[in-house]
CSV table of C-alpha atoms and ligand atoms in Angstrom, one decimal:
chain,number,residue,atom,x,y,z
P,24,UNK,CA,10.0,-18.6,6.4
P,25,UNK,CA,7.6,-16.7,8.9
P,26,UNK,CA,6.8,-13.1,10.1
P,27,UNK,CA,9.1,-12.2,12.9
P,28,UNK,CA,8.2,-13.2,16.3
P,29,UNK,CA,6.1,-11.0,18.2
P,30,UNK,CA,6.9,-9.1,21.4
P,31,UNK,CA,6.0,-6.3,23.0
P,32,UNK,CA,8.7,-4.4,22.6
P,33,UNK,CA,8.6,-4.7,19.2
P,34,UNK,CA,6.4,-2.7,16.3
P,35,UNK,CA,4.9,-3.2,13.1
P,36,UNK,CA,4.8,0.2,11.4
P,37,UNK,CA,1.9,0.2,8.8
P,38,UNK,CA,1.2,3.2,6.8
P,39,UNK,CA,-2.0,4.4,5.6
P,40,UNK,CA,-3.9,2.6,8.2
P,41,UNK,CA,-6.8,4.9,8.8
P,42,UNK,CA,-8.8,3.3,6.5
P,43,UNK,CA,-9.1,0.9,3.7
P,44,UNK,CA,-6.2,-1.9,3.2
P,45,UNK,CA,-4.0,-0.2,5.9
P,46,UNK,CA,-6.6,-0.2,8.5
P,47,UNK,CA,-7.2,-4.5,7.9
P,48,UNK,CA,-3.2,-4.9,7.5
P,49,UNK,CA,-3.0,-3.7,11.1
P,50,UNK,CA,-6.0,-5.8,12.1
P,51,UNK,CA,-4.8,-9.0,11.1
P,52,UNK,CA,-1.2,-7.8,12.4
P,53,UNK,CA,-3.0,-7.4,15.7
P,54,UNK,CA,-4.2,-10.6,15.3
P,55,UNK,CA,-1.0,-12.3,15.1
P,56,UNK,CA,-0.3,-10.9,18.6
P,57,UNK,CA,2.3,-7.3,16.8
P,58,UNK,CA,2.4,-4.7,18.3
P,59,UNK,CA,2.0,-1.5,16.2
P,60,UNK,CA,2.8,2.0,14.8
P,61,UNK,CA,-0.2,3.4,12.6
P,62,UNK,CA,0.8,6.1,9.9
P,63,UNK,CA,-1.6,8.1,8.4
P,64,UNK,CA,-3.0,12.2,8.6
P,65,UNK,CA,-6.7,11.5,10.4
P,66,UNK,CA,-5.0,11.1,13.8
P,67,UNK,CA,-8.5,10.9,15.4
P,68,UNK,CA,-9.3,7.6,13.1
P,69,UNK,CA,-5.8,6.3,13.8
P,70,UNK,CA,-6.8,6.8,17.6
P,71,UNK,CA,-9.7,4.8,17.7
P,72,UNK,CA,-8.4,2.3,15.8
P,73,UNK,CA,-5.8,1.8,18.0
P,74,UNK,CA,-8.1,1.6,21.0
P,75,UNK,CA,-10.3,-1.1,19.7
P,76,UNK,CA,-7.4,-3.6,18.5
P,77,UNK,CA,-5.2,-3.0,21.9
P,78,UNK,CA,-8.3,-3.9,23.8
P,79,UNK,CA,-9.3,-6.7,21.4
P,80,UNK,CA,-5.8,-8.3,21.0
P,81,UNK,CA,-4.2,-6.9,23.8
P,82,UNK,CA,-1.0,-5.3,21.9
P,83,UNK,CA,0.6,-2.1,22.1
P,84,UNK,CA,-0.5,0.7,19.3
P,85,UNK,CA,1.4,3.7,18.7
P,86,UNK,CA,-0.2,6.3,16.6
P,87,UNK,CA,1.8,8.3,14.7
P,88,UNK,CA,0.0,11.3,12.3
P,89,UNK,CA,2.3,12.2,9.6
P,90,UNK,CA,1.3,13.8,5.9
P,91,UNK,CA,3.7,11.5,4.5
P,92,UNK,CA,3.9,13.6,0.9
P,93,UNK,CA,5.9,15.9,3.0
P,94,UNK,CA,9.5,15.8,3.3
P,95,UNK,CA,9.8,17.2,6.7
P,96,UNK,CA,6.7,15.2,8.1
P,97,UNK,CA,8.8,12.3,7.0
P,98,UNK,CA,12.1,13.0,8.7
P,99,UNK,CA,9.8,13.8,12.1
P,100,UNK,CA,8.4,10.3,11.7
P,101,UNK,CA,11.9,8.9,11.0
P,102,UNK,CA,13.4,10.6,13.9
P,103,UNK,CA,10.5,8.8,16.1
P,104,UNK,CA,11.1,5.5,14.6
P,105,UNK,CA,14.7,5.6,14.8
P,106,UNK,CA,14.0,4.7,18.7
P,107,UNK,CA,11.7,2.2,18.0
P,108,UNK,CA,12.5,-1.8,17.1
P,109,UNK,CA,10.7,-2.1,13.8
P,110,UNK,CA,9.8,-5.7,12.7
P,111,UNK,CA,7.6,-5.2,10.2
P,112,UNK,CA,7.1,-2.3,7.4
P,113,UNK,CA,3.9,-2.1,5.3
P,114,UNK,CA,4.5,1.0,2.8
P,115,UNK,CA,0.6,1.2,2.2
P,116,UNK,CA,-0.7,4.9,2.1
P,117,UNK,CA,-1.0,6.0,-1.5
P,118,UNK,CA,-3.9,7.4,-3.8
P,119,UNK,CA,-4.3,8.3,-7.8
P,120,UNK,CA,-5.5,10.8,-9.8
P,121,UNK,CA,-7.7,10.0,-12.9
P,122,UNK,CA,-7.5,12.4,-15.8
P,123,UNK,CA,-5.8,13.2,-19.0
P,124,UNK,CA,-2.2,14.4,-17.2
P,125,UNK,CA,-2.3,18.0,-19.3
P,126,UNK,CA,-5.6,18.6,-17.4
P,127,UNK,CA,-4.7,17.5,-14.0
P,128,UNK,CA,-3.6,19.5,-11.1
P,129,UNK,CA,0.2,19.5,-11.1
P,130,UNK,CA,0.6,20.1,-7.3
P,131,UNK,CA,-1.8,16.6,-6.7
P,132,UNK,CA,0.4,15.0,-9.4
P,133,UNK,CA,3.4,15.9,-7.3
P,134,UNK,CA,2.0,14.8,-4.5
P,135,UNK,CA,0.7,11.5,-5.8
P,136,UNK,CA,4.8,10.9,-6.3
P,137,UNK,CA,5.9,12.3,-3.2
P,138,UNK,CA,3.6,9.8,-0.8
P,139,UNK,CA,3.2,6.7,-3.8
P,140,UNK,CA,7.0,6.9,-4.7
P,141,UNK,CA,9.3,8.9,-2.8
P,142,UNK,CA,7.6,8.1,0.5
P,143,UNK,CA,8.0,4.5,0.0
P,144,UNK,CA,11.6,4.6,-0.3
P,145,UNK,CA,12.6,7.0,2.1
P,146,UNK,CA,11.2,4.6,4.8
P,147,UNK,CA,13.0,1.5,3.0
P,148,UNK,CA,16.1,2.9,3.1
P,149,UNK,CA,16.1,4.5,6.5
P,150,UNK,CA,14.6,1.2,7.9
P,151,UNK,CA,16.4,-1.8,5.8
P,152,UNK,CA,19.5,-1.4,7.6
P,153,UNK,CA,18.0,-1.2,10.5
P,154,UNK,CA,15.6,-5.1,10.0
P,155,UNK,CA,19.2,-6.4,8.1
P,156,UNK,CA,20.4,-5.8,11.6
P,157,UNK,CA,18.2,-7.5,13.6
P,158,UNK,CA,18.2,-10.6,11.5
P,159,UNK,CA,14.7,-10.8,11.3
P,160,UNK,CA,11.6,-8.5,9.4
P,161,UNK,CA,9.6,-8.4,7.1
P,162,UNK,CA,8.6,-5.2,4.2
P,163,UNK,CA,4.9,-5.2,2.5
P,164,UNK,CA,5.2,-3.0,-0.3
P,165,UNK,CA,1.4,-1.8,-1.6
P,166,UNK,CA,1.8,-1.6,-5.3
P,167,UNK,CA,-1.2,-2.6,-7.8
P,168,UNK,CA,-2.2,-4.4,-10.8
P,169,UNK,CA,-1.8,-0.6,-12.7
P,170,UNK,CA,1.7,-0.7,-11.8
P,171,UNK,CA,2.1,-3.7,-14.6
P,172,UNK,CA,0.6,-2.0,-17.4
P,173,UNK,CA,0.1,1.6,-19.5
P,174,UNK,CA,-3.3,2.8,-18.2
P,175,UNK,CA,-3.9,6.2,-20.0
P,176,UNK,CA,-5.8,8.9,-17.9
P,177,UNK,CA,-4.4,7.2,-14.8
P,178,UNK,CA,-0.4,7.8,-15.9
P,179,UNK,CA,1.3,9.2,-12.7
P,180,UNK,CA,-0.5,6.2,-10.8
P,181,UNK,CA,0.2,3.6,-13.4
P,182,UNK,CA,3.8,4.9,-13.2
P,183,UNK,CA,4.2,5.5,-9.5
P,184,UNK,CA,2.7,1.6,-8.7
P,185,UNK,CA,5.6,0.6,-11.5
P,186,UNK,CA,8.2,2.1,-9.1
P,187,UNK,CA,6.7,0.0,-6.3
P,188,UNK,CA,6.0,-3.2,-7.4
P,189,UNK,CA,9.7,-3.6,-9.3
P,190,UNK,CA,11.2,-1.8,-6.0
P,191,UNK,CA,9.5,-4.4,-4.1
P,192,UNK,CA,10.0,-7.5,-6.8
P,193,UNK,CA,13.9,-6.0,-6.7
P,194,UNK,CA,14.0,-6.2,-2.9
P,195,UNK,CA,12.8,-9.4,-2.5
P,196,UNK,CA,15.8,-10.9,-4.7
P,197,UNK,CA,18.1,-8.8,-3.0
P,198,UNK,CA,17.2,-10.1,0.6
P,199,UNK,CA,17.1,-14.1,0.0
P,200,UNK,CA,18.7,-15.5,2.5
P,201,UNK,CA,19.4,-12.6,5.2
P,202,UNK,CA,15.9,-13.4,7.4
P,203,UNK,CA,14.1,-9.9,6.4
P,204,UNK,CA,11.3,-10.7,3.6
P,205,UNK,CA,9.6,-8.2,1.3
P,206,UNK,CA,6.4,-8.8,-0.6
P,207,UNK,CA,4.5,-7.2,-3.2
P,208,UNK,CA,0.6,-6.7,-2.5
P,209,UNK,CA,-0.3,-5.9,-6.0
P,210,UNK,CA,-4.2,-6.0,-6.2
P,211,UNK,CA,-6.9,-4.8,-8.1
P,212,UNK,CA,-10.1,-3.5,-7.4
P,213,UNK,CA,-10.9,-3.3,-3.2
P,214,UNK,CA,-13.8,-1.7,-1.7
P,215,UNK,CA,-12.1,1.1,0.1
P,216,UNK,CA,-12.3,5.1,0.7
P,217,UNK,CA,-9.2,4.7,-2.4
P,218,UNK,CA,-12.6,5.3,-5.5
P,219,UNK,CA,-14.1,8.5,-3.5
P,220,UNK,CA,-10.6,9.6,-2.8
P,221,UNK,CA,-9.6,9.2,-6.6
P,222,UNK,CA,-13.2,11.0,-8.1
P,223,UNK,CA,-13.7,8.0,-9.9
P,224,UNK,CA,-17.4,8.1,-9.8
P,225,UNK,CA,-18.3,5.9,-12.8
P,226,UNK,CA,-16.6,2.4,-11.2
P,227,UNK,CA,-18.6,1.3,-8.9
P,228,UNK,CA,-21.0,0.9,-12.1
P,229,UNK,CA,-18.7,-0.8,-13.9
P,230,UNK,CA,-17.6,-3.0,-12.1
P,231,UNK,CA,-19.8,-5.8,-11.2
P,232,UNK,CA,-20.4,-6.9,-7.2
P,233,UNK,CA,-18.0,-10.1,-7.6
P,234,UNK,CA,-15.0,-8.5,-9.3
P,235,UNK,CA,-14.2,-6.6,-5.9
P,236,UNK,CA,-12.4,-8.2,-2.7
P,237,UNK,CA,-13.0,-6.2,1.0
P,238,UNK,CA,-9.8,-4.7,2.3
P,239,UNK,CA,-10.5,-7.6,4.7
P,240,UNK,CA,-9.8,-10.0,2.5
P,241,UNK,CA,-6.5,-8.5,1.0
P,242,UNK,CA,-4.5,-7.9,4.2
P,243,UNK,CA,-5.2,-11.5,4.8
P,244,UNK,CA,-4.0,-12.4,1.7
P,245,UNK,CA,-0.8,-10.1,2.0
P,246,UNK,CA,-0.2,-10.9,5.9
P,247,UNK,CA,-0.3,-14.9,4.9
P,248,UNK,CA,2.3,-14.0,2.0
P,249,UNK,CA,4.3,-11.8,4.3
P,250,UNK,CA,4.6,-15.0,6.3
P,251,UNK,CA,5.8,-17.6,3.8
P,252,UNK,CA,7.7,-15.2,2.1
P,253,UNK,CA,6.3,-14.7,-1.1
P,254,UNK,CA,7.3,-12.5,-3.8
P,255,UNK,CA,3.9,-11.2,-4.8
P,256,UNK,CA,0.6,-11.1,-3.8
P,257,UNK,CA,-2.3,-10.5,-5.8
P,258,UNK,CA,-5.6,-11.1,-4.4
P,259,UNK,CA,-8.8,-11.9,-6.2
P,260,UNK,CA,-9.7,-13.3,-9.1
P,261,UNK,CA,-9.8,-9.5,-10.8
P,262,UNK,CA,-7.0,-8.4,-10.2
P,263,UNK,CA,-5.1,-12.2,-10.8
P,264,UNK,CA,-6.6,-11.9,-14.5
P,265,UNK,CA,-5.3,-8.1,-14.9
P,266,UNK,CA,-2.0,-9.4,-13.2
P,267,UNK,CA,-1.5,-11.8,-16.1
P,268,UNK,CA,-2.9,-9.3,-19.2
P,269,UNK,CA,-0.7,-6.4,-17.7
P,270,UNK,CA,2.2,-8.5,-17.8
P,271,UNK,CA,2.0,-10.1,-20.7
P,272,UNK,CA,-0.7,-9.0,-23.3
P,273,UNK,CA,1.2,-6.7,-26.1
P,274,UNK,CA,1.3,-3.1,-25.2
P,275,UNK,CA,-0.2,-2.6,-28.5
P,276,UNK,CA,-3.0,-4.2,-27.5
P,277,UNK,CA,-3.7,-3.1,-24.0
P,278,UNK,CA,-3.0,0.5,-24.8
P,279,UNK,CA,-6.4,1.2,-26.5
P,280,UNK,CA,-8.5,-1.5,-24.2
P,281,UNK,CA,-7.4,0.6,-21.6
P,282,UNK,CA,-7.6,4.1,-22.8
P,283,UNK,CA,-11.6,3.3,-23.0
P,284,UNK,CA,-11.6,1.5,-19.7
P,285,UNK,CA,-10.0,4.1,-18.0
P,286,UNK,CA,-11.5,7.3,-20.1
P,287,UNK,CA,-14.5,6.3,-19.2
P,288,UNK,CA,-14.1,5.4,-15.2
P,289,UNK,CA,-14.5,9.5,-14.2
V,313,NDP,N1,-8.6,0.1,-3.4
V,313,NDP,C1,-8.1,-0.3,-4.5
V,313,NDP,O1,-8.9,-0.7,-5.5
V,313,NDP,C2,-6.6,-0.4,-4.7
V,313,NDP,C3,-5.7,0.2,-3.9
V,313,NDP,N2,-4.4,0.1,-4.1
V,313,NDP,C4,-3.4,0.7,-3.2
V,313,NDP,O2,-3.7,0.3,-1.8
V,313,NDP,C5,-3.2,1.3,-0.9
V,313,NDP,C6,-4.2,1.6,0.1
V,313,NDP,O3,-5.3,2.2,-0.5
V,313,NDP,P1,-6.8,1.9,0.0
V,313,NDP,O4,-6.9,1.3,1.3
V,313,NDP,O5,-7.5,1.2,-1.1
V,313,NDP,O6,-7.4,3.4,0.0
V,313,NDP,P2,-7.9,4.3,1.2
V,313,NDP,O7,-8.2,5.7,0.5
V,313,NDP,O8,-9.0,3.7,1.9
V,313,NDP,O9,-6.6,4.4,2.2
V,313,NDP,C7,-5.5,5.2,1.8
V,313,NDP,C8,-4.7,5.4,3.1
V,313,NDP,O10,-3.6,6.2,2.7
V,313,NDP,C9,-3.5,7.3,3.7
V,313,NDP,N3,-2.9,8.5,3.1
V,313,NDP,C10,-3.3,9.2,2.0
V,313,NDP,N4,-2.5,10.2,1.8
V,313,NDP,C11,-1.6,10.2,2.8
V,313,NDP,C12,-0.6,11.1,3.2
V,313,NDP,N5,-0.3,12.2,2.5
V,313,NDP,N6,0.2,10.8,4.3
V,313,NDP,C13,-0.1,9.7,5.0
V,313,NDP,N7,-1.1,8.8,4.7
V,313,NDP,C14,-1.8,9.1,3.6
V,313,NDP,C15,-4.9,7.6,4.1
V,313,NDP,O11,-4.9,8.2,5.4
V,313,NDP,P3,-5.2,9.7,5.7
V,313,NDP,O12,-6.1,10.2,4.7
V,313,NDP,O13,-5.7,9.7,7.1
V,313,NDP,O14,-3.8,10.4,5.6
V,313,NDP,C16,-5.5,6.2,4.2
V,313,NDP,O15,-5.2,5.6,5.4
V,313,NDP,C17,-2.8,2.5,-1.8
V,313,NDP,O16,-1.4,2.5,-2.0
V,313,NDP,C18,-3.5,2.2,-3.1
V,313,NDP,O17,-2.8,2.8,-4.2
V,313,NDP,C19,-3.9,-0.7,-5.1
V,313,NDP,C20,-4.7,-1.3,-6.0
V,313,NDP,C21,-6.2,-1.2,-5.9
V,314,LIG,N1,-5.6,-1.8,-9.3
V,314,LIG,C1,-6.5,-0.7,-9.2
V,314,LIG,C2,-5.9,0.4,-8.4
V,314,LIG,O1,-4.7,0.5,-8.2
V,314,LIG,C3,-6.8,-0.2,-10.6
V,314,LIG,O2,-6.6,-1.0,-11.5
V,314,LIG,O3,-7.1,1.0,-10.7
């Protein structure tokens, strides 16, 4: 099993890549000589980014700005890509809220679903037919270590990463065999714009220096799995231990543990 073959002609379409995981994902795609298509809303960031790894690695970058929550931004974006040979699909852009849910703003909650779940599949399904036909690709699905587990004041991101991690886990089985691979990045705490974005003031506090990994270091992680294939990805020894309590401590256990963890992140 490997990524698909680069050529120029070719793109790797990676979603949220103006900053954070998204942004390394299409570094280390670079790297490996793929050309790509950047997703995200700061078109300026996008732009630059593209700049500096098509004159590093001498690939081709697309940009394409696109406020994925939105259904007709979506279709736009589809309607681009349905000219373009895509080999490679990272579903990365998401955020979360943090919050009791009666408290929260029910237009970000909506939102948080449109771009963490609906977005996600949209994009499969218009582009899985597409990599089934050219016998070759490869999907990286960006769920997380909350998408295993109840995690009270963080329920619509809990839930929404539960929809990607099983869409991706289910995809995976589904494709054995037909040369298009798709892999589960499931981590846990990365140094990213994702804490500021999410008002989650209290966890860099909390958190001690070594429980985090640099968006560096999980691309790398999730581009090597991409390549052999894996099912799942979970980088860091963080996010491997929450990988194995979310999955299999009792949820009678875990529910409290993590009502105080997460009640007091904010
Ligand atoms: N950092 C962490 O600890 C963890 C992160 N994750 C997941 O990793 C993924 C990447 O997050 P991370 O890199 O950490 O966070 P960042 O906030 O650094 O990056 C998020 C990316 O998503 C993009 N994005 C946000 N909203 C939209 C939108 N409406 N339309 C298009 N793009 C959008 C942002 O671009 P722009 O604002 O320009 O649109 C940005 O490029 C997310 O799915 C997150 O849930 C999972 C577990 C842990
Ligand atoms: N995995 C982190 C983000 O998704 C978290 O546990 O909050």
């Amino acid at each position: 099993m490997s990524l698909p073959t680069p050529s120029s002609s070719a793109r790797a379409v990676v979603t949220g890549a103006s900053s954070g995981i998204g942004e390394a994902l299409a570094e280390s795609l670079a790297r490996r000589g793929h050309s790509l298509t950047l997703v995200a809303r700061r078109q300026d960031r996008l732009r630059a980014l593209a700049d500096r790894l098509a004159a590093q690695y001498l690939v081709t970058v697309d940009v394409e700005a696109c406020d994925l929550s939105d259904r007709a931004h979506r279709e736009a974006l589809l309607a681009k890509l349905a000219h373009v040979d895509v080999s490679i699909l990272c579903l990365n852009a998401g955020f979360a809220t943090y919050g009791g849910l009666a408290a929260l703003d029910p237009a970000r909650e909506r939102e948080q679903v449109e771009l963490n779940v609906t977005a996600v599949h949209d994009l499969t399904v218009a582009l899985l037919p597409r990599l089934l036909e050219r016998g070759s690709g490869a999907i990286l699905i960006t769920g997380s270590t909350a998408g295993n587990q109840p995690s009270p004041y963080n329920a619509t991101y809990a839930a929404t990463k539960a929809f990607a991690n099983t869409l991706a886990e289910s995809l995976h089985g589904e494709l054995a065999g037909t040369g298009v691979t798709c892999t589960l990045l499931a981590p846990g705490p990365v140094r990213t714009e994702f804490a500021e974005v999410s008002h989650l003031g209290k966890v860099e506090e909390m958190l001690p220096a070594f429980a985090w990994v640099t968006a560096g270091e999980a691309a790398e992680a999730a581009v090597r799995s991409m390549a052999s294939g894996r099912r799942r990805v979970v980088p860091g020894a963080t996010a491997k231990l929450q990988n194995i309590g979310g999955q299999h401590a009792p949820r009678s256990i875990l529910n409290p543990i993590l009502r105080k963890v997460y009640g007091g992140m904010r």
